[in-house]
Amino acid sequence: MPSQLLTDPTDALSSVPAAGSRRATPVVGHLRFYYGPMDCGKSTLALQVDHNQARQGRRGLLLVHHDRSGKPQITSRIGITRQALEVQGDVDLRDLVRARWAEGLRVDYLIVDEAQFLTPDQVDQLAELADDVQVDVYCFGIATDFRSRMFPGSRRLFELADELEPVQVDVLCWCGLPARFNARVSDGVVIRAGDTVLVADTDRELPQSEPPATVRYQVLCRRHFRVGDLGPAVAGRGQLSFA
């Protein structure tokens, strides 16, 4: 009976390989998603991770889509900037890595800023790169849009990532409570409908409005996001934007 238990395929532990067998298992890369509201330091952290990786002699690619600067770069509000590859929704991220290989260059890791703007298919491609060719992938982005609904790219990252890491920098609502809702504000009013993607770092006109209005973003706690309360003194335009 004891020997039968040891070989029983229904045993919960029977599928776990012995230590010696595990050593023969190929190493896989990791897919990590660091997320948080605007102004919590995601882009700064992305550049710090790139710096740390490069110091160890690793070679990486920096990818971004819709950086607030409007340029193909990753920018931090504390003044750090690095050039990056602009990734549109129709780009196959695996092809970017293959192109580097074709040039005889290594790709050990990927840094992806503004990862909320990835398509679900692109997130699947990142998972494939991690699993099949041992590329470590570090994604940084916002979880929810101005309606408090998850971006499609962020949702897929929550489904697939090996590690989900909230960025541990407090962002406060005007009332002093922790803020995690990214309110879109036009002329002092919280907007509840519109295009999901609208990136701004300073005032920006909404051409469809009459007369043209400006838009900015402000982080709020849940209560003040729900009621659309921007505080006793509405923050200056351009105070915050997607990070």
Short mmCIF file of C-alpha atoms in Angstrom, two decimals:
data_model
loop_
_atom_site.label_atom_id
_atom_site.label_comp_id
_atom_site.label_asym_id
_atom_site.label_seq_id
_atom_site.Cartn_x
_atom_site.Cartn_y
_atom_site.Cartn_z
CA MET A 1 0.00 0.00 0.00
CA PRO A 2 2.73 2.56 0.80
CA SER A 3 4.50 1.83 -2.49
CA GLN A 4 1.21 2.30 -4.34
CA LEU A 5 0.76 5.71 -2.75
CA LEU A 6 4.23 6.77 -3.85
CA THR A 7 3.51 5.97 -7.50
CA ASP A 8 -0.15 7.00 -7.61
CA PRO A 9 -0.51 9.50 -10.52
CA THR A 10 -3.41 11.17 -8.71
CA ASP A 11 -1.11 12.12 -5.85
CA ALA A 12 -0.99 15.93 -5.59
CA LEU A 13 2.81 15.84 -5.45
CA SER A 14 3.41 13.24 -8.11
CA SER A 15 3.84 15.78 -10.93
CA VAL A 16 6.56 17.77 -9.15
CA PRO A 17 9.98 16.75 -10.53
CA ALA A 18 12.82 15.85 -8.23
CA ALA A 19 15.55 18.42 -7.62
CA GLY A 20 17.90 16.78 -10.10
CA SER A 21 15.23 16.80 -12.81
CA ARG A 22 14.41 20.46 -12.18
CA ARG A 23 18.00 21.41 -12.94
CA ALA A 24 17.49 20.12 -16.48
CA THR A 25 14.47 22.35 -17.01
CA PRO A 26 15.26 25.34 -19.28
CA VAL A 27 15.40 28.72 -17.56
CA VAL A 28 12.55 31.01 -18.57
CA GLY A 29 12.28 34.77 -18.55
CA HIS A 30 9.88 36.68 -16.35
CA LEU A 31 7.04 39.01 -17.26
CA ARG A 32 6.53 41.68 -14.61
CA PHE A 33 3.95 44.47 -14.46
CA TYR A 34 4.55 47.51 -12.27
CA TYR A 35 1.41 49.61 -12.05
CA GLY A 36 0.06 52.66 -10.27
CA PRO A 37 -1.77 55.97 -10.75
CA MET A 38 -0.34 59.01 -12.44
CA ASP A 39 2.69 60.65 -10.86
CA CYS A 40 3.69 57.66 -8.72
CA GLY A 41 7.08 57.32 -10.43
CA LYS A 42 6.56 54.48 -12.91
CA SER A 43 8.73 56.00 -15.63
CA THR A 44 11.46 56.81 -13.10
CA LEU A 45 11.40 53.20 -11.94
CA ALA A 46 11.52 51.96 -15.54
CA LEU A 47 14.69 53.95 -16.19
CA GLN A 48 16.21 52.79 -12.90
CA VAL A 49 15.59 49.15 -13.83
CA ASP A 50 17.22 49.76 -17.22
CA HIS A 51 20.21 51.37 -15.51
CA ASN A 52 20.64 48.46 -13.10
CA GLN A 53 20.36 45.87 -15.85
CA ALA A 54 22.83 47.67 -18.12
CA ARG A 55 25.37 48.00 -15.30
CA GLN A 56 25.50 44.21 -15.14
CA GLY A 57 26.39 44.01 -18.82
CA ARG A 58 22.94 43.04 -20.00
CA ARG A 59 21.55 44.39 -23.28
CA GLY A 60 17.99 45.61 -23.51
CA LEU A 61 15.40 47.41 -25.57
CA LEU A 62 13.33 50.35 -24.31
CA LEU A 63 9.82 50.48 -25.76
CA VAL A 64 7.09 53.08 -25.32
CA HIS A 65 3.76 54.10 -26.79
CA HIS A 66 2.23 57.56 -26.24
CA ASP A 67 4.90 59.06 -23.99
CA ARG A 68 3.64 62.39 -22.64
CA SER A 69 6.46 64.18 -24.48
CA GLY A 70 5.05 63.04 -27.81
CA LYS A 71 8.50 61.72 -28.75
CA PRO A 72 9.97 58.19 -28.93
CA GLN A 73 11.46 58.31 -25.46
CA ILE A 74 10.77 57.50 -21.84
CA THR A 75 10.59 60.65 -19.75
CA SER A 76 10.42 61.06 -16.00
CA ARG A 77 9.14 64.21 -14.31
CA ILE A 78 12.30 64.36 -12.22
CA GLY A 79 14.24 65.08 -15.40
CA ILE A 80 15.55 61.69 -16.54
CA THR A 81 15.04 60.84 -20.22
CA ARG A 82 16.10 57.94 -22.41
CA GLN A 83 15.50 57.31 -26.09
CA ALA A 84 13.11 54.44 -26.83
CA LEU A 85 11.39 52.71 -29.70
CA GLU A 86 7.85 53.91 -30.37
CA VAL A 87 5.53 50.90 -30.53
CA GLN A 88 2.26 51.21 -32.42
CA GLY A 89 -0.58 48.75 -32.00
CA ASP A 90 0.24 46.88 -35.21
CA VAL A 91 3.87 46.16 -34.25
CA ASP A 92 4.79 42.57 -33.49
CA LEU A 93 7.14 42.87 -30.53
CA ARG A 94 8.78 39.57 -31.39
CA ASP A 95 9.92 41.09 -34.69
CA LEU A 96 11.78 43.84 -32.82
CA VAL A 97 13.79 41.22 -30.97
CA ARG A 98 14.37 39.17 -34.13
CA ALA A 99 15.66 42.29 -35.90
CA ARG A 100 18.27 42.80 -33.17
CA TRP A 101 19.31 39.19 -33.43
CA ALA A 102 19.70 39.60 -37.19
CA GLU A 103 22.15 42.44 -36.46
CA GLY A 104 24.13 40.14 -34.19
CA LEU A 105 22.98 41.92 -31.02
CA ARG A 106 21.76 40.38 -27.77
CA VAL A 107 18.44 41.18 -26.18
CA ASP A 108 18.41 40.15 -22.53
CA TYR A 109 15.48 42.27 -21.38
CA LEU A 110 12.72 44.63 -22.48
CA ILE A 111 11.55 47.77 -20.70
CA VAL A 112 8.01 48.72 -21.75
CA ASP A 113 6.67 52.05 -20.50
CA GLU A 114 3.03 53.13 -20.94
CA ALA A 115 2.23 49.42 -21.11
CA GLN A 116 -1.48 50.09 -20.65
CA PHE A 117 -1.55 51.08 -24.33
CA LEU A 118 -0.33 47.68 -25.54
CA THR A 119 -2.85 45.50 -27.31
CA PRO A 120 -3.74 42.16 -25.70
CA ASP A 121 -1.96 40.42 -28.60
CA GLN A 122 1.21 42.36 -27.85
CA VAL A 123 1.07 41.26 -24.22
CA ASP A 124 0.79 37.67 -25.46
CA GLN A 125 3.91 38.30 -27.56
CA LEU A 126 5.78 39.51 -24.48
CA ALA A 127 4.78 36.35 -22.61
CA GLU A 128 6.06 34.27 -25.53
CA LEU A 129 9.40 36.09 -25.49
CA ALA A 130 9.73 35.44 -21.76
CA ASP A 131 8.80 31.77 -22.00
CA ASP A 132 10.45 30.72 -25.23
CA VAL A 133 13.61 32.83 -25.58
CA GLN A 134 14.28 33.77 -21.93
CA VAL A 135 13.87 37.54 -22.35
CA ASP A 136 13.03 39.32 -19.08
CA VAL A 137 10.17 41.76 -19.60
CA TYR A 138 9.48 44.74 -17.33
CA CYS A 139 6.21 46.57 -18.02
CA PHE A 140 5.17 49.85 -16.40
CA GLY A 141 1.75 51.43 -16.71
CA ILE A 142 -1.60 52.53 -15.37
CA ALA A 143 -4.19 49.89 -14.55
CA THR A 144 -7.42 51.85 -15.14
CA ASP A 145 -8.51 54.65 -17.45
CA PHE A 146 -10.35 57.88 -16.67
CA ARG A 147 -13.61 55.91 -16.33
CA SER A 148 -11.98 53.62 -13.69
CA ARG A 149 -12.11 50.71 -16.16
CA MET A 150 -9.09 48.60 -16.94
CA PHE A 151 -7.13 49.27 -20.10
CA PRO A 152 -7.16 46.19 -22.37
CA GLY A 153 -3.37 45.95 -22.22
CA SER A 154 -3.33 46.22 -18.43
CA ARG A 155 -6.07 43.62 -18.11
CA ARG A 156 -4.07 41.15 -20.19
CA LEU A 157 -0.96 41.85 -18.11
CA PHE A 158 -2.92 41.10 -14.95
CA GLU A 159 -3.94 37.82 -16.52
CA LEU A 160 -0.49 36.74 -17.73
CA ALA A 161 2.26 38.42 -15.71
CA ASP A 162 4.43 36.34 -13.40
CA GLU A 163 4.61 39.24 -10.97
CA LEU A 164 2.25 42.16 -10.33
CA GLU A 165 3.88 44.98 -8.41
CA PRO A 166 2.07 48.14 -7.33
CA VAL A 167 4.51 51.05 -7.32
CA GLN A 168 5.00 51.90 -3.66
CA VAL A 169 5.01 55.70 -3.87
CA ASP A 170 2.06 57.44 -2.24
CA VAL A 171 -0.03 59.65 -4.50
CA LEU A 172 -2.56 61.70 -2.56
CA CYS A 173 -5.97 63.11 -3.39
CA TRP A 174 -6.52 66.76 -2.55
CA CYS A 175 -8.23 65.58 0.67
CA GLY A 176 -5.09 63.77 1.83
CA LEU A 177 -6.34 60.21 1.28
CA PRO A 178 -4.51 57.80 -1.05
CA ALA A 179 -5.49 58.44 -4.65
CA ARG A 180 -5.60 55.82 -7.40
CA PHE A 181 -8.24 57.16 -9.81
CA ASN A 182 -7.10 59.15 -12.84
CA ALA A 183 -9.80 61.74 -13.47
CA ARG A 184 -9.94 63.50 -16.83
CA VAL A 185 -10.87 67.12 -16.28
CA SER A 186 -12.11 69.67 -18.81
CA ASP A 187 -12.66 73.26 -17.68
CA GLY A 188 -13.04 72.22 -14.05
CA VAL A 189 -15.46 69.32 -14.69
CA VAL A 190 -14.67 65.59 -14.48
CA ILE A 191 -15.35 63.93 -17.85
CA ARG A 192 -17.05 60.54 -17.81
CA ALA A 193 -17.06 59.67 -21.52
CA GLY A 194 -14.76 59.96 -24.51
CA ASP A 195 -11.79 58.30 -26.17
CA THR A 196 -9.84 56.01 -23.86
CA VAL A 197 -6.50 57.28 -25.17
CA LEU A 198 -5.92 60.98 -24.66
CA VAL A 199 -2.44 61.77 -23.41
CA ALA A 200 -1.64 65.19 -22.01
CA ASP A 201 1.08 66.71 -19.89
CA THR A 202 -0.18 70.27 -20.23
CA ASP A 203 -3.46 71.84 -21.32
CA ARG A 204 -4.74 70.42 -24.54
CA GLU A 205 -7.69 71.45 -26.67
CA LEU A 206 -10.65 69.17 -27.27
CA PRO A 207 -11.54 70.06 -30.86
CA GLN A 208 -14.97 68.41 -30.74
CA SER A 209 -16.21 70.78 -28.04
CA GLU A 210 -17.81 74.14 -28.69
CA PRO A 211 -16.06 76.34 -27.78
CA PRO A 212 -12.81 74.30 -27.70
CA ALA A 213 -12.01 73.19 -24.16
CA THR A 214 -8.79 72.10 -22.51
CA VAL A 215 -8.13 68.81 -20.78
CA ARG A 216 -5.87 67.72 -17.96
CA TYR A 217 -5.71 64.86 -15.44
CA GLN A 218 -5.99 64.83 -11.67
CA VAL A 219 -5.65 61.88 -9.29
CA LEU A 220 -8.49 61.45 -6.80
CA CYS A 221 -9.57 59.07 -4.07
CA ARG A 222 -12.56 56.86 -4.85
CA ARG A 223 -15.10 59.05 -3.06
CA HIS A 224 -14.10 62.29 -4.78
CA PHE A 225 -13.71 60.51 -8.11
CA ARG A 226 -17.28 59.22 -7.83
CA VAL A 227 -18.78 62.60 -7.04
CA GLY A 228 -16.44 64.57 -9.31
CA ASP A 229 -15.13 66.77 -6.51
CA LEU A 230 -11.82 68.38 -7.51
CA GLY A 231 -11.33 70.13 -4.18
CA PRO A 232 -11.84 73.62 -2.80
CA ALA A 233 -9.09 74.98 -5.05
CA VAL A 234 -8.98 73.19 -8.39
CA ALA A 235 -5.39 72.30 -9.24
CA GLY A 236 -3.70 74.30 -11.96
CA ARG A 237 -4.05 72.98 -15.47
CA GLY A 238 -1.37 70.60 -16.56
CA GLN A 239 -0.60 69.57 -12.97
CA LEU A 240 -0.71 65.84 -13.72
CA SER A 241 -0.82 63.57 -16.72
CA PHE A 242 -0.43 59.93 -17.57
CA ALA A 243 2.96 58.68 -16.40
#
